[in-house]
Coordinates of C-alpha atoms and ligand atoms in Angstrom, one line a residue:
M10 CA -10.3 -57.0 -1.8
A11 CA -12.9 -58.7 0.2
N12 CA -11.1 -57.8 3.4
Q13 CA -10.6 -54.0 1.8
D14 CA -14.6 -53.9 1.4
E15 CA -15.0 -55.2 4.6
L16 CA -12.8 -52.7 6.0
F17 CA -14.3 -49.8 4.2
K18 CA -17.7 -50.8 5.4
K19 CA -16.3 -50.6 9.0
I20 CA -15.2 -47.2 8.8
A21 CA -18.3 -45.9 7.0
S22 CA -20.1 -47.3 10.1
H23 CA -17.7 -46.1 12.5
C24 CA -18.1 -42.6 11.6
K25 CA -22.0 -42.9 11.7
E26 CA -21.8 -44.8 15.1
Y27 CA -19.2 -42.6 16.6
G28 CA -20.8 -39.3 15.4
F29 CA -18.3 -38.3 12.6
I30 CA -20.4 -38.5 9.3
F31 CA -24.4 -39.0 8.9
Q32 CA -26.2 -39.4 5.9
S33 CA -27.9 -36.0 4.8
S34 CA -31.7 -35.8 5.7
E35 CA -31.3 -39.3 7.1
I36 CA -35.1 -39.4 8.6
Y37 CA -36.3 -39.0 4.9
D38 CA -34.2 -42.1 4.1
G39 CA -31.2 -39.5 3.1
L40 CA -30.1 -37.9 -0.4
S41 CA -27.3 -40.1 -2.3
A42 CA -23.9 -38.9 -2.3
T43 CA -24.8 -35.7 0.2
Y44 CA -23.2 -36.1 3.9
D45 CA -23.4 -34.3 7.3
Y46 CA -20.5 -33.9 9.7
G47 CA -21.2 -34.7 13.1
P48 CA -19.8 -33.4 16.4
Y49 CA -16.3 -35.0 16.1
G50 CA -16.7 -35.1 12.1
V51 CA -17.0 -31.2 12.2
N52 CA -13.6 -30.7 14.7
L53 CA -11.7 -33.2 12.6
K54 CA -12.6 -31.5 9.3
N55 CA -12.0 -28.1 10.9
N56 CA -8.4 -29.4 11.8
I57 CA -7.7 -30.7 8.5
K58 CA -8.6 -27.2 6.9
Q59 CA -6.7 -25.5 9.6
Y60 CA -3.7 -27.8 8.8
W61 CA -3.9 -26.8 5.1
W62 CA -4.6 -23.2 5.8
K63 CA -1.8 -22.6 7.8
S64 CA 0.7 -25.0 5.9
M65 CA -0.1 -22.3 2.8
V66 CA -1.2 -18.7 4.3
Q67 CA 0.6 -18.9 7.6
M68 CA 3.9 -20.5 6.5
H69 CA 4.3 -18.7 3.1
E70 CA 4.7 -14.8 3.4
N71 CA 3.7 -14.7 -0.3
I72 CA 0.5 -16.5 0.0
V73 CA -2.6 -14.9 1.1
G74 CA -6.5 -16.2 1.8
L75 CA -9.6 -15.2 0.2
D76 CA -13.0 -16.5 0.5
T77 CA -15.6 -15.8 -2.4
A78 CA -19.1 -16.4 -3.0
I79 CA -20.5 -19.6 -4.3
F80 CA -22.7 -17.9 -6.7
M81 CA -20.8 -16.1 -9.6
H82 CA -21.6 -14.3 -12.5
P83 CA -22.8 -16.7 -15.1
T84 CA -20.4 -15.4 -17.7
T85 CA -17.6 -16.6 -15.5
W86 CA -18.6 -20.3 -16.4
K87 CA -18.7 -19.6 -20.2
A88 CA -15.1 -18.2 -19.9
S89 CA -13.7 -20.9 -18.0
G90 CA -14.9 -23.5 -20.3
H91 CA -17.3 -25.3 -17.7
V92 CA -20.4 -24.6 -19.9
D93 CA -19.0 -25.8 -22.9
A94 CA -16.7 -28.8 -21.5
F95 CA -17.4 -29.7 -17.9
N96 CA -18.7 -33.0 -18.9
D97 CA -18.5 -36.6 -18.3
P98 CA -19.4 -39.3 -20.6
L99 CA -22.6 -41.1 -19.4
V100 CA -23.8 -44.4 -20.5
D101 CA -27.0 -46.5 -19.3
N102 CA -27.3 -50.5 -18.8
K103 CA -30.5 -50.7 -20.6
D104 CA -31.4 -54.2 -18.5
S105 CA -30.7 -52.9 -15.2
K106 CA -31.4 -49.3 -15.9
K107 CA -28.1 -48.6 -13.7
R108 CA -26.2 -45.4 -15.1
Y109 CA -22.3 -45.0 -15.3
R110 CA -19.5 -43.2 -16.1
A111 CA -18.2 -44.6 -19.4
D112 CA -14.4 -43.7 -18.6
V113 CA -15.2 -45.0 -15.1
L114 CA -16.0 -48.4 -16.3
I115 CA -13.1 -48.9 -18.3
E116 CA -10.9 -47.6 -15.5
N117 CA -12.1 -50.4 -13.5
Y118 CA -11.4 -52.8 -16.4
M119 CA -8.1 -51.6 -16.1
D120 CA -7.8 -51.9 -12.6
K121 CA -8.4 -55.8 -12.9
I122 CA -5.6 -56.2 -15.4
E123 CA -3.5 -54.3 -12.8
A124 CA -4.8 -56.9 -10.3
K125 CA -3.6 -59.6 -12.2
I126 CA -0.3 -58.2 -12.2
N127 CA 0.1 -57.6 -8.7
K128 CA -1.0 -61.4 -8.1
E129 CA 1.5 -62.8 -10.1
I130 CA 4.0 -60.6 -8.3
T131 CA 2.6 -61.5 -4.7
K132 CA 3.0 -65.5 -6.0
A133 CA 6.4 -65.0 -7.1
K134 CA 7.5 -62.9 -3.9
K135 CA 6.3 -65.9 -2.0
R136 CA 7.9 -68.4 -4.5
F137 CA 11.5 -66.7 -4.3
G138 CA 11.6 -65.0 -0.6
D139 CA 14.3 -62.7 -0.2
A140 CA 16.0 -63.6 -3.2
F141 CA 13.2 -61.7 -5.2
D142 CA 13.8 -58.9 -7.8
E143 CA 10.4 -57.1 -8.5
T144 CA 11.9 -54.7 -11.0
Q145 CA 13.6 -58.0 -13.1
F146 CA 10.4 -59.8 -12.7
R147 CA 8.5 -56.9 -14.2
A148 CA 10.6 -56.8 -17.0
T149 CA 10.9 -60.1 -17.9
N150 CA 8.0 -62.1 -16.8
P151 CA 5.7 -62.6 -19.8
R152 CA 2.5 -62.6 -18.3
V153 CA 3.2 -59.5 -16.6
L154 CA 4.9 -58.0 -19.6
A155 CA 1.7 -58.8 -21.6
N156 CA -0.8 -57.5 -18.9
A157 CA 1.4 -54.4 -18.6
E158 CA 1.0 -53.5 -22.5
K159 CA -2.4 -54.5 -22.7
H160 CA -3.0 -51.5 -19.6
A161 CA -0.9 -49.1 -21.2
T162 CA -2.7 -49.5 -24.8
I163 CA -6.2 -48.9 -23.0
A164 CA -4.9 -46.2 -21.1
K165 CA -3.7 -44.3 -24.2
R166 CA -6.7 -45.4 -26.0
L167 CA -9.1 -44.1 -23.4
A168 CA -7.0 -40.6 -23.1
T169 CA -7.5 -40.1 -26.6
A170 CA -11.1 -40.7 -26.6
M171 CA -11.2 -38.5 -23.4
T172 CA -9.2 -35.8 -24.9
D173 CA -11.3 -35.5 -28.5
G174 CA -14.6 -35.9 -26.6
N175 CA -14.9 -39.1 -28.8
M176 CA -18.0 -40.8 -27.3
E177 CA -18.1 -43.6 -30.4
D178 CA -15.0 -44.9 -29.3
L179 CA -15.9 -45.0 -25.5
K180 CA -18.7 -47.2 -26.4
A181 CA -17.0 -49.2 -28.6
Q182 CA -14.2 -49.9 -26.2
I183 CA -16.7 -50.9 -23.6
E184 CA -18.0 -53.4 -26.3
E185 CA -14.6 -54.8 -27.3
Y186 CA -13.5 -55.5 -23.8
G187 CA -16.7 -57.1 -23.2
I188 CA -17.4 -54.8 -19.9
A189 CA -20.6 -55.9 -18.5
C190 CA -22.6 -53.8 -15.9
P191 CA -21.4 -54.6 -12.4
E192 CA -25.1 -55.1 -10.9
S193 CA -26.7 -57.1 -13.5
G194 CA -24.1 -58.5 -15.6
S195 CA -25.8 -57.6 -18.9
K196 CA -23.7 -56.0 -21.7
N197 CA -26.8 -54.4 -23.2
W198 CA -25.6 -50.5 -23.1
T199 CA -27.2 -47.4 -24.7
E200 CA -25.0 -45.0 -26.6
V201 CA -22.3 -43.1 -24.6
R202 CA -23.3 -39.2 -24.3
Q203 CA -21.7 -36.0 -22.8
F204 CA -23.2 -35.1 -19.5
N205 CA -22.5 -31.5 -18.0
L206 CA -22.0 -31.8 -14.3
M207 CA -22.9 -28.1 -13.4
F208 CA -25.9 -27.7 -11.3
S209 CA -27.8 -24.7 -12.3
T210 CA -30.8 -22.5 -10.4
Q211 CA -32.3 -19.4 -10.9
L212 CA -31.9 -15.6 -9.7
G213 CA -34.6 -14.0 -7.9
A214 CA -37.3 -13.6 -10.1
V215 CA -35.8 -13.4 -13.7
A216 CA -37.2 -16.0 -15.7
G217 CA -35.4 -18.2 -18.3
E218 CA -32.1 -18.2 -19.6
A219 CA -31.4 -14.5 -18.5
G220 CA -31.6 -15.5 -14.7
K221 CA -29.8 -18.9 -14.8
L222 CA -27.0 -19.3 -12.4
Y223 CA -24.9 -22.3 -11.5
L224 CA -23.6 -23.3 -8.2
R225 CA -19.8 -23.3 -8.4
P226 CA -18.1 -26.4 -9.6
E227 CA -14.8 -25.5 -8.3
T228 CA -13.6 -22.6 -6.0
A229 CA -10.8 -21.7 -8.3
Q230 CA -12.8 -19.1 -10.6
G231 CA -13.2 -16.8 -7.6
I232 CA -9.8 -16.6 -7.1
F233 CA -9.3 -15.7 -10.9
V234 CA -11.6 -12.9 -10.9
N235 CA -10.3 -11.3 -7.9
F236 CA -6.8 -11.6 -9.2
L237 CA -6.1 -7.9 -9.4
N238 CA -8.2 -6.9 -6.3
V239 CA -6.3 -9.0 -4.2
Q240 CA -2.7 -8.3 -6.1
R241 CA -3.5 -4.5 -5.7
T242 CA -4.8 -4.6 -1.9
T243 CA -1.8 -7.0 -0.7
R244 CA 1.0 -5.2 -3.1
Q245 CA 2.3 -8.7 -4.1
K246 CA 4.7 -9.4 -6.5
L247 CA 5.2 -12.5 -8.7
P248 CA 5.4 -15.0 -7.6
F249 CA 2.6 -15.1 -5.2
G250 CA -0.7 -17.5 -4.3
I251 CA -4.2 -16.9 -3.2
A252 CA -5.8 -19.6 -1.0
Q253 CA -9.5 -20.5 -0.5
I254 CA -11.4 -23.2 1.3
G255 CA -15.2 -23.6 0.3
K256 CA -17.9 -25.6 -1.0
A257 CA -18.4 -26.7 -4.5
F258 CA -20.9 -28.8 -6.0
R259 CA -21.0 -31.1 -9.1
N260 CA -23.9 -33.2 -10.5
E261 CA -21.8 -36.3 -10.4
I262 CA -23.3 -39.1 -12.6
V263 CA -22.8 -42.0 -10.1
A264 CA -21.7 -41.1 -6.6
R265 CA -20.7 -44.0 -4.5
Q266 CA -18.2 -44.7 -2.0
F267 CA -19.5 -42.8 0.8
I268 CA -17.7 -39.4 1.0
F269 CA -15.3 -39.9 -1.8
R270 CA -17.4 -38.8 -4.6
M271 CA -20.1 -36.3 -3.2
R272 CA -22.3 -34.0 -5.0
E273 CA -21.7 -31.1 -2.4
F274 CA -18.3 -31.4 -1.1
E275 CA -15.5 -28.7 0.0
Q276 CA -12.2 -28.0 -2.1
M277 CA -9.3 -26.1 -0.6
E278 CA -7.4 -24.7 -3.8
M279 CA -4.3 -22.6 -3.9
Q280 CA -3.8 -20.8 -7.3
F281 CA 0.0 -19.8 -7.3
F282 CA 0.7 -16.8 -10.0
I283 CA 3.9 -17.1 -12.0
K284 CA 6.2 -15.6 -14.7
P285 CA 5.3 -17.2 -18.0
G286 CA 8.2 -19.9 -18.7
T287 CA 8.7 -20.8 -15.2
Q288 CA 5.8 -23.0 -14.6
M289 CA 7.7 -26.5 -14.8
E290 CA 10.2 -25.0 -11.8
W291 CA 7.0 -24.3 -9.9
Y292 CA 5.0 -27.4 -10.7
N293 CA 7.7 -29.5 -9.4
Y294 CA 8.3 -27.5 -6.3
W295 CA 4.7 -27.8 -5.8
K296 CA 4.6 -31.7 -6.4
E297 CA 7.2 -32.0 -3.5
T298 CA 5.7 -29.7 -1.3
R299 CA 2.6 -31.1 -1.3
M300 CA 3.7 -35.0 -1.0
K301 CA 5.8 -33.7 2.1
W302 CA 2.4 -32.5 3.5
H303 CA 0.6 -35.5 3.1
Q304 CA 3.5 -37.5 4.7
A305 CA 4.2 -34.9 7.6
I306 CA 0.6 -35.7 9.1
G307 CA 1.6 -39.4 9.1
H308 CA 0.4 -41.1 6.1
K309 CA 2.8 -43.8 5.2
A310 CA 5.0 -43.1 1.8
E311 CA 3.6 -46.3 0.4
D312 CA 0.2 -45.0 0.5
L313 CA 0.7 -42.3 -1.6
R314 CA 1.8 -41.9 -5.3
F315 CA 1.9 -39.8 -8.1
H316 CA 0.0 -40.4 -11.0
D317 CA 0.5 -38.3 -14.4
H318 CA -2.7 -37.1 -16.0
D319 CA -3.0 -39.5 -19.3
N320 CA -5.4 -36.8 -20.6
L321 CA -4.9 -33.0 -20.0
A322 CA -8.0 -30.7 -19.3
H323 CA -8.9 -28.1 -21.5
Y324 CA -6.8 -25.5 -19.4
A325 CA -3.7 -27.6 -18.5
D326 CA 0.1 -28.0 -20.1
A327 CA 1.1 -30.3 -17.2
A328 CA -1.0 -32.2 -14.5
V329 CA -0.2 -35.0 -11.9
D330 CA -2.8 -36.5 -9.3
I331 CA -1.6 -37.3 -5.5
Q332 CA -3.1 -40.5 -5.2
Y333 CA -4.1 -42.2 -1.9
N334 CA -4.2 -45.8 -1.2
F335 CA -7.9 -45.9 0.0
P336 CA -9.6 -49.2 1.0
F337 CA -11.1 -49.3 -2.6
G338 CA -7.6 -48.7 -4.2
F339 CA -5.1 -46.0 -5.1
K340 CA -7.3 -43.0 -6.2
E341 CA -7.1 -39.3 -6.7
L342 CA -6.5 -37.1 -3.4
E343 CA -5.3 -34.0 -4.7
G344 CA -4.5 -32.3 -8.0
I345 CA -1.8 -30.2 -9.3
H346 CA -2.3 -28.5 -12.3
S347 CA -0.2 -26.1 -14.7
R348 CA -2.9 -24.0 -15.9
T349 CA -0.8 -21.6 -18.1
D350 CA -2.5 -18.5 -18.6
F351 CA -5.6 -19.9 -19.8
D352 CA -8.2 -18.7 -17.0
L353 CA -6.9 -15.1 -16.8
A354 CA -6.8 -14.6 -20.4
S355 CA -10.2 -16.0 -21.1
H356 CA -11.5 -13.9 -18.2
E357 CA -9.9 -10.9 -20.1
K358 CA -11.5 -11.6 -23.0
Y359 CA -14.9 -12.1 -21.7
S360 CA -14.7 -9.2 -19.5
G361 CA -13.1 -6.9 -21.4
K362 CA -10.8 -6.0 -18.3
K363 CA -7.1 -6.4 -18.3
L364 CA -5.9 -8.9 -15.7
Q365 CA -2.3 -8.4 -16.0
F366 CA 1.0 -8.1 -13.7
F367 CA 3.1 -5.2 -14.4
D368 CA 6.8 -6.6 -13.7
P369 CA 8.7 -3.8 -12.4
E370 CA 11.9 -5.4 -13.2
T371 CA 11.4 -6.0 -17.3
K372 CA 8.7 -3.2 -17.3
D373 CA 6.2 -5.0 -19.1
S374 CA 2.7 -6.2 -18.4
Y375 CA 1.5 -9.6 -18.9
V376 CA -0.9 -12.2 -17.8
P377 CA 0.5 -14.5 -15.4
Y378 CA 0.6 -18.3 -15.6
V379 CA -0.8 -20.4 -12.9
L380 CA 0.0 -23.2 -10.9
E381 CA -3.0 -24.9 -8.9
T382 CA -2.9 -27.2 -6.2
S383 CA -6.3 -28.6 -5.4
I384 CA -7.3 -31.2 -2.8
G385 CA -10.7 -32.1 -1.7
C386 CA -11.3 -31.6 2.0
D387 CA -13.8 -34.7 2.4
R388 CA -11.3 -36.8 0.6
M389 CA -8.3 -35.9 2.6
F390 CA -11.0 -36.7 5.6
L391 CA -11.5 -40.2 4.3
A392 CA -7.8 -40.6 3.8
A393 CA -7.0 -39.5 7.5
M394 CA -9.7 -42.1 8.6
S395 CA -8.7 -44.9 6.6
H396 CA -5.1 -44.4 7.6
A397 CA -6.5 -43.9 11.3
Y398 CA -8.7 -46.9 11.9
T399 CA -7.1 -49.7 13.7
E400 CA -8.3 -52.8 15.4
E401 CA -5.9 -54.4 17.8
I402 CA -5.5 -57.0 20.9
V403 CA -4.7 -55.0 23.9
P404 CA -4.8 -55.7 27.6
D405 CA -8.0 -54.9 29.3
A406 CA -8.4 -53.5 32.8
K407 CA -7.9 -56.9 34.1
G408 CA -4.9 -57.7 32.0
K409 CA -6.8 -59.9 29.7
D410 CA -6.5 -59.8 25.8
S411 CA -9.6 -57.5 24.3
T412 CA -10.2 -56.1 21.1
R413 CA -10.2 -52.2 20.8
I414 CA -11.0 -50.0 17.9
V415 CA -8.6 -47.0 18.0
L416 CA -8.4 -43.9 15.5
K417 CA -4.8 -43.3 15.4
L418 CA -5.1 -39.8 13.9
H419 CA -2.1 -37.4 14.1
P420 CA -2.6 -35.8 17.5
A421 CA -2.9 -32.3 16.0
L422 CA -5.9 -33.5 13.9
A423 CA -7.7 -35.4 16.4
P424 CA -11.3 -33.8 17.1
I425 CA -10.9 -33.8 21.0
K426 CA -7.1 -33.5 22.6
C427 CA -7.7 -34.8 25.9
A428 CA -10.3 -36.2 28.0
V429 CA -11.0 -35.8 31.7
L430 CA -12.1 -38.6 33.7
P431 CA -13.0 -39.3 37.4
L432 CA -12.1 -42.6 38.5
L433 CA -15.5 -43.1 40.0
K434 CA -18.7 -41.7 39.4
N435 CA -20.5 -41.7 42.6
K436 CA -17.7 -40.2 44.6
P437 CA -18.6 -36.1 44.9
E438 CA -15.0 -35.4 45.8
L439 CA -13.4 -37.3 42.5
T440 CA -16.3 -35.7 40.3
S441 CA -15.8 -32.2 41.5
K442 CA -12.2 -32.3 41.4
A443 CA -12.3 -33.5 37.7
R444 CA -14.6 -30.7 36.7
E445 CA -12.4 -28.2 38.4
V446 CA -9.5 -29.7 36.1
F447 CA -11.7 -29.9 33.1
N448 CA -12.9 -26.4 33.4
K449 CA -9.3 -25.0 33.5
L450 CA -8.2 -27.1 30.5
K451 CA -11.1 -26.3 28.2
Y452 CA -9.6 -22.8 27.5
S453 CA -6.6 -24.2 25.8
F454 CA -7.8 -27.0 23.5
D455 CA -10.9 -28.9 22.8
C456 CA -11.3 -31.6 25.7
Q457 CA -14.1 -33.7 27.3
Y458 CA -15.5 -34.3 30.8
D459 CA -16.9 -38.3 30.8
E460 CA -17.7 -39.9 34.1
K461 CA -20.4 -42.5 33.0
D462 CA -19.5 -46.3 32.5
A463 CA -16.4 -47.9 34.1
I464 CA -13.3 -46.6 33.4
G465 CA -12.0 -49.1 31.0
R466 CA -15.4 -48.6 28.6
R467 CA -14.5 -44.8 28.7
Y468 CA -10.6 -45.2 27.7
R469 CA -12.2 -47.2 24.8
R470 CA -14.6 -44.9 23.9
Q471 CA -12.3 -42.2 23.7
D472 CA -10.0 -44.7 21.7
A473 CA -12.5 -44.6 19.2
I474 CA -12.9 -40.9 18.5
G475 CA -8.8 -41.0 18.5
T476 CA -8.4 -38.6 21.9
P477 CA -4.6 -38.9 22.2
Y478 CA -4.6 -38.0 26.0
C479 CA -7.1 -39.3 28.9
I480 CA -6.7 -37.5 32.3
T481 CA -7.8 -39.8 35.2
I482 CA -8.6 -38.2 38.7
D483 CA -8.0 -40.7 41.4
F484 CA -8.2 -40.6 45.5
D485 CA -4.2 -39.8 45.1
T486 CA -5.3 -36.7 43.1
L487 CA -7.1 -35.3 46.2
E488 CA -3.7 -35.8 48.1
D489 CA -1.2 -34.6 46.2
D490 CA -2.7 -32.9 42.9
T491 CA -1.4 -35.4 40.5
V492 CA -3.3 -37.2 37.6
T493 CA -2.3 -40.3 35.6
I494 CA -2.2 -39.3 31.7
R495 CA -2.8 -42.4 29.2
E496 CA -1.5 -41.9 25.7
R497 CA -3.7 -43.4 23.3
D498 CA -1.4 -45.5 21.0
T499 CA 1.2 -46.8 23.5
L500 CA -1.2 -47.3 26.7
K501 CA 1.3 -45.9 28.5
Q502 CA 0.3 -44.3 31.9
E503 CA 2.5 -41.7 33.7
R504 CA 1.8 -39.5 36.9
I505 CA 1.9 -36.2 36.4
S506 CA 1.1 -32.9 38.5
I507 CA -2.2 -31.0 37.2
D508 CA -0.4 -27.9 36.5
K509 CA 1.7 -29.9 33.9
I510 CA -1.3 -31.1 32.1
A511 CA -2.2 -28.1 29.7
S512 CA 1.4 -27.6 28.5
I513 CA 1.9 -31.3 28.0
V514 CA -1.1 -31.9 25.8
L515 CA -0.7 -28.4 24.0
E516 CA 3.1 -29.4 23.1
R517 CA 2.4 -32.7 22.1
T518 CA -0.9 -31.8 20.0
D519 CA 0.5 -28.3 18.6
M520 CA 0.1 -28.5 14.6
G521 CA 3.1 -26.0 14.3
Q522 CA 5.7 -29.3 15.1
L523 CA 4.0 -30.5 11.4
F524 CA 5.6 -27.5 9.5
A525 CA 9.1 -27.8 11.2
Ligands
ATP615 P1 -12.4 -37.1 -10.0 O1 -11.5 -37.5 -11.3 O2 -12.1 -38.3 -8.9 O3 -13.6 -37.0 -10.5 P2 -11.4 -34.4 -10.8 O4 -10.0 -34.9 -11.3 O5 -12.5 -34.1 -11.4 O6 -11.7 -35.7 -9.7 P3 -11.0 -32.1 -9.8 O7 -11.4 -31.2 -10.8 O8 -9.0 -31.9 -10.0 O9 -11.2 -33.7 -9.4 O10 -11.0 -31.6 -8.2 C1 -10.1 -31.4 -7.2 C2 -10.2 -32.1 -5.8 O11 -11.6 -32.0 -5.6 C3 -9.9 -33.9 -6.1 O12 -8.4 -33.9 -6.0 C4 -10.8 -34.1 -5.3 O13 -10.1 -34.3 -3.9 C5 -11.9 -33.2 -5.0 N1 -13.1 -33.7 -5.5 C6 -13.5 -33.6 -6.7 N2 -14.7 -34.1 -6.9 C7 -15.2 -34.5 -5.8 C8 -16.4 -35.1 -5.6 N3 -17.3 -35.4 -6.3 N4 -16.3 -35.6 -4.0 C9 -15.4 -35.1 -3.3 N5 -14.6 -34.6 -3.5 C10 -14.3 -34.1 -4.7

């Protein structure tokens, strides 16, 4: 774990050092859980959004896009259940004065039990070598069995307490398991109480409750209230989806772990409207489709897993998370929820307006069911970074071993697709030729011109921001209009003619290949 902590710190500091992510308002010592995306960060983030948007809107005839306002009529949040039920259980440690989410304290305790199981398995793997059968070991080893049972019992009890909003039982569990404050080691806890996660603000000059507005805690409600507008104007029939990317705000009780849990973040959500009764079929379809989307970008199958929800949200009849193996363990990256007709039916009730679909086949009108896929763009960014960050030994310009940090991002996500580098800075014939090449390429994709420092250092700088291709202009270029193209991961260098650069780089960095 220590190594993983170390890795996580390295990723965060790499993000800062290379202009991916900065702490918000850093000159004023920052604002907790709020971050700004730097020059390379914004490119990477835009590419992630594009990958998602294209996979939804461009690749599906029956999914259309939408961009709704962050502010919505306050009744929206009454209808959606957020005013009454968008709470997290909060607990304070009386000695350290630190604030925690009670369910997260219990989940962390469960993680420790899981770690014990994994330790037993690693030990046994070493002992038995190739003959080791993990499934059998899990089913028979008494220590593993005891811990697995303990884990399952706690998971069930936690889920029940969360579903019932039973704050007393959460407190009782913290005491029974002997959970201590991670900062101080103290077990002196306050009562557990509900804390609403929505930020509120005031509308214009209207005072008091009448002017109270919320910053949306999810983008989904903007889609629901526009269901009929979109359906009528696009003449879609069920099943069809509406996709949206936008900011969401949550007053998280504790926001650690860098961009994993922020108070202002971005969501990519798609609501798929379906005929009631078909939800399990679509639930399975979207589970599989979304998992493939993650794998296509290069994430390893073993770093992704499904995690069924133990306690269902007030609106769902089935829900699963796609978890990613972040440096701090498997955590939620995306949620897939079967939301039934909860949202549309509730908006019908509160607004007094019909939100129904007229089915031309059955000739009746009904409130559609909804299948949602919801992913945090920032969490996807962190997953991409965690996957890409690599330290490796490679030969330097003189053939000696040296360590390089390279971001092995999928080329379609890379912030800069290609760097144009004159071999030497003080040779005007090389720099002017390199500028000429750069000025041609910049029409096709994001590229960068760099002439400062020795060529080896420039390659390393491009590796560190994940640039898949470096083009070097040398004296031969002046003779025969050829350049070397260096590939980031293999370090292979090829000689190609200038007029081939654009098509080669375009072909190899094209996002379209991911959908094939
Ligand atoms: P968690 O259990 O981690 O708090 P959640 O279950 O509340 O997440 P959802 O309401 O399902 O999250 O939101 C959908 C997606 O939005 C999540 O899968 C996650 O990727 C992203 N997300 C939610 N909260 C945050 C946050 N505070 N910071 C960054 N991304 C977030």
